[in-house]
Amino acid sequence: MIPLSTAQEGSLVRVVNVMSGKGLMLRLAELGITPGSIVRVVKVFGSGPILLDVKGSRIAIGRGAAMKIFVEVIGGER
């Protein structure tokens, strides 16, 4: 299990846990990022945001939020 912030571009990951307050958890749930969700890391912008593909939608999240989302890698780059 690793923080989403350290996942490589192109990785397919499964969300295992979100270690955050209620506000961020609700916001992520609205975006479809909940434990069990499958997410592809599309682009990592250095120390900035991370672009994700969640259920066919492109979503950018900040590095701070990504550090609180713990994932397991289930597939490599495509």
PDB file of C-alpha atoms in Angstrom:
ATOM      1  CA  MET A   1       0.000   0.000   0.000  1.00  0.00           C
ATOM      2  CA  ILE A   2       1.403   3.384  -1.075  1.00  0.00           C
ATOM      3  CA  PRO A   3       0.170   6.985  -1.090  1.00  0.00           C
ATOM      4  CA  LEU A   4      -1.433   7.932  -4.415  1.00  0.00           C
ATOM      5  CA  SER A   5       1.051  10.810  -4.559  1.00  0.00           C
ATOM      6  CA  THR A   6       3.879   8.307  -5.202  1.00  0.00           C
ATOM      7  CA  ALA A   7       2.138   6.261  -7.931  1.00  0.00           C
ATOM      8  CA  GLN A   8       3.730   6.353 -11.386  1.00  0.00           C
ATOM      9  CA  GLU A   9       2.075   7.832 -14.475  1.00  0.00           C
ATOM     10  CA  GLY A  10       0.075   5.156 -16.280  1.00  0.00           C
ATOM     11  CA  SER A  11      -0.419   3.042 -13.154  1.00  0.00           C
ATOM     12  CA  LEU A  12      -3.771   1.437 -12.509  1.00  0.00           C
ATOM     13  CA  VAL A  13      -4.492   1.490  -8.781  1.00  0.00           C
ATOM     14  CA  ARG A  14      -7.209   0.424  -6.353  1.00  0.00           C
ATOM     15  CA  VAL A  15      -8.054   2.806  -3.520  1.00  0.00           C
ATOM     16  CA  VAL A  16      -7.545   1.009  -0.201  1.00  0.00           C
ATOM     17  CA  ASN A  17      -8.041   3.782   2.360  1.00  0.00           C
ATOM     18  CA  VAL A  18      -8.485   7.535   2.673  1.00  0.00           C
ATOM     19  CA  MET A  19      -6.802   8.986   5.769  1.00  0.00           C
ATOM     20  CA  SER A  20      -8.437  12.396   5.988  1.00  0.00           C
ATOM     21  CA  GLY A  21     -11.090  14.449   7.663  1.00  0.00           C
ATOM     22  CA  LYS A  22     -14.763  14.206   6.842  1.00  0.00           C
ATOM     23  CA  GLY A  23     -14.715  17.174   4.436  1.00  0.00           C
ATOM     24  CA  LEU A  24     -12.076  15.731   2.123  1.00  0.00           C
ATOM     25  CA  MET A  25     -13.601  12.248   2.325  1.00  0.00           C
ATOM     26  CA  LEU A  26     -16.970  13.632   1.196  1.00  0.00           C
ATOM     27  CA  ARG A  27     -15.372  15.627  -1.632  1.00  0.00           C
ATOM     28  CA  LEU A  28     -13.442  12.600  -2.864  1.00  0.00           C
ATOM     29  CA  ALA A  29     -16.592  10.457  -2.670  1.00  0.00           C
ATOM     30  CA  GLU A  30     -18.380  13.021  -4.877  1.00  0.00           C
ATOM     31  CA  LEU A  31     -15.555  12.556  -7.392  1.00  0.00           C
ATOM     32  CA  GLY A  32     -15.872   8.749  -7.245  1.00  0.00           C
ATOM     33  CA  ILE A  33     -12.710   8.188  -5.208  1.00  0.00           C
ATOM     34  CA  THR A  34     -13.679   5.786  -2.423  1.00  0.00           C
ATOM     35  CA  PRO A  35     -12.157   2.588  -1.025  1.00  0.00           C
ATOM     36  CA  GLY A  36     -12.407  -0.084  -3.722  1.00  0.00           C
ATOM     37  CA  SER A  37     -12.418   2.408  -6.615  1.00  0.00           C
ATOM     38  CA  ILE A  38     -10.148   1.694  -9.575  1.00  0.00           C
ATOM     39  CA  VAL A  39      -8.223   4.768 -10.746  1.00  0.00           C
ATOM     40  CA  ARG A  40      -5.625   5.340 -13.490  1.00  0.00           C
ATOM     41  CA  VAL A  41      -2.862   7.879 -12.897  1.00  0.00           C
ATOM     42  CA  VAL A  42      -2.838   9.869 -16.151  1.00  0.00           C
ATOM     43  CA  LYS A  43      -0.283  12.594 -15.421  1.00  0.00           C
ATOM     44  CA  VAL A  44       1.854  13.687 -12.477  1.00  0.00           C
ATOM     45  CA  PHE A  45       2.743  17.381 -12.607  1.00  0.00           C
ATOM     46  CA  GLY A  46       6.014  17.422 -10.655  1.00  0.00           C
ATOM     47  CA  SER A  47       5.229  18.511  -7.120  1.00  0.00           C
ATOM     48  CA  GLY A  48       1.811  19.846  -8.211  1.00  0.00           C
ATOM     49  CA  PRO A  49      -1.527  18.191  -8.938  1.00  0.00           C
ATOM     50  CA  ILE A  50      -2.141  14.669 -10.204  1.00  0.00           C
ATOM     51  CA  LEU A  51      -4.476  14.001 -13.136  1.00  0.00           C
ATOM     52  CA  LEU A  52      -6.581  10.867 -12.696  1.00  0.00           C
ATOM     53  CA  ASP A  53      -9.030   8.885 -14.792  1.00  0.00           C
ATOM     54  CA  VAL A  54     -11.909   7.876 -12.528  1.00  0.00           C
ATOM     55  CA  LYS A  55     -14.705   5.912 -14.234  1.00  0.00           C
ATOM     56  CA  GLY A  56     -13.951   7.602 -17.562  1.00  0.00           C
ATOM     57  CA  SER A  57     -13.734  11.149 -16.166  1.00  0.00           C
ATOM     58  CA  ARG A  58     -10.526  13.162 -15.864  1.00  0.00           C
ATOM     59  CA  ILE A  59     -10.055  14.626 -12.391  1.00  0.00           C
ATOM     60  CA  ALA A  60      -7.154  16.662 -11.006  1.00  0.00           C
ATOM     61  CA  ILE A  61      -6.438  16.494  -7.291  1.00  0.00           C
ATOM     62  CA  GLY A  62      -3.835  18.329  -5.268  1.00  0.00           C
ATOM     63  CA  ARG A  63      -0.681  16.703  -3.993  1.00  0.00           C
ATOM     64  CA  GLY A  64      -1.812  17.128  -0.358  1.00  0.00           C
ATOM     65  CA  ALA A  65      -5.029  15.196  -0.975  1.00  0.00           C
ATOM     66  CA  ALA A  66      -3.137  12.528  -2.945  1.00  0.00           C
ATOM     67  CA  MET A  67      -0.837  11.985   0.040  1.00  0.00           C
ATOM     68  CA  LYS A  68      -3.884  10.991   2.120  1.00  0.00           C
ATOM     69  CA  ILE A  69      -5.215   8.423  -0.381  1.00  0.00           C
ATOM     70  CA  PHE A  70      -3.607   5.005   0.009  1.00  0.00           C
ATOM     71  CA  VAL A  71      -3.679   2.643  -2.959  1.00  0.00           C
ATOM     72  CA  GLU A  72      -2.383  -0.675  -4.224  1.00  0.00           C
ATOM     73  CA  VAL A  73      -0.987  -0.890  -7.739  1.00  0.00           C
ATOM     74  CA  ILE A  74      -2.919  -3.437  -9.811  1.00  0.00           C
ATOM     75  CA  GLY A  75      -1.594  -2.631 -13.282  1.00  0.00           C
ATOM     76  CA  GLY A  76       1.343  -0.948 -14.942  1.00  0.00           C
ATOM     77  CA  GLU A  77       1.746   1.679 -17.585  1.00  0.00           C
ATOM     78  CA  ARG A  78      -0.169   1.349 -20.787  1.00  0.00           C
TER      79      ARG A  78
END
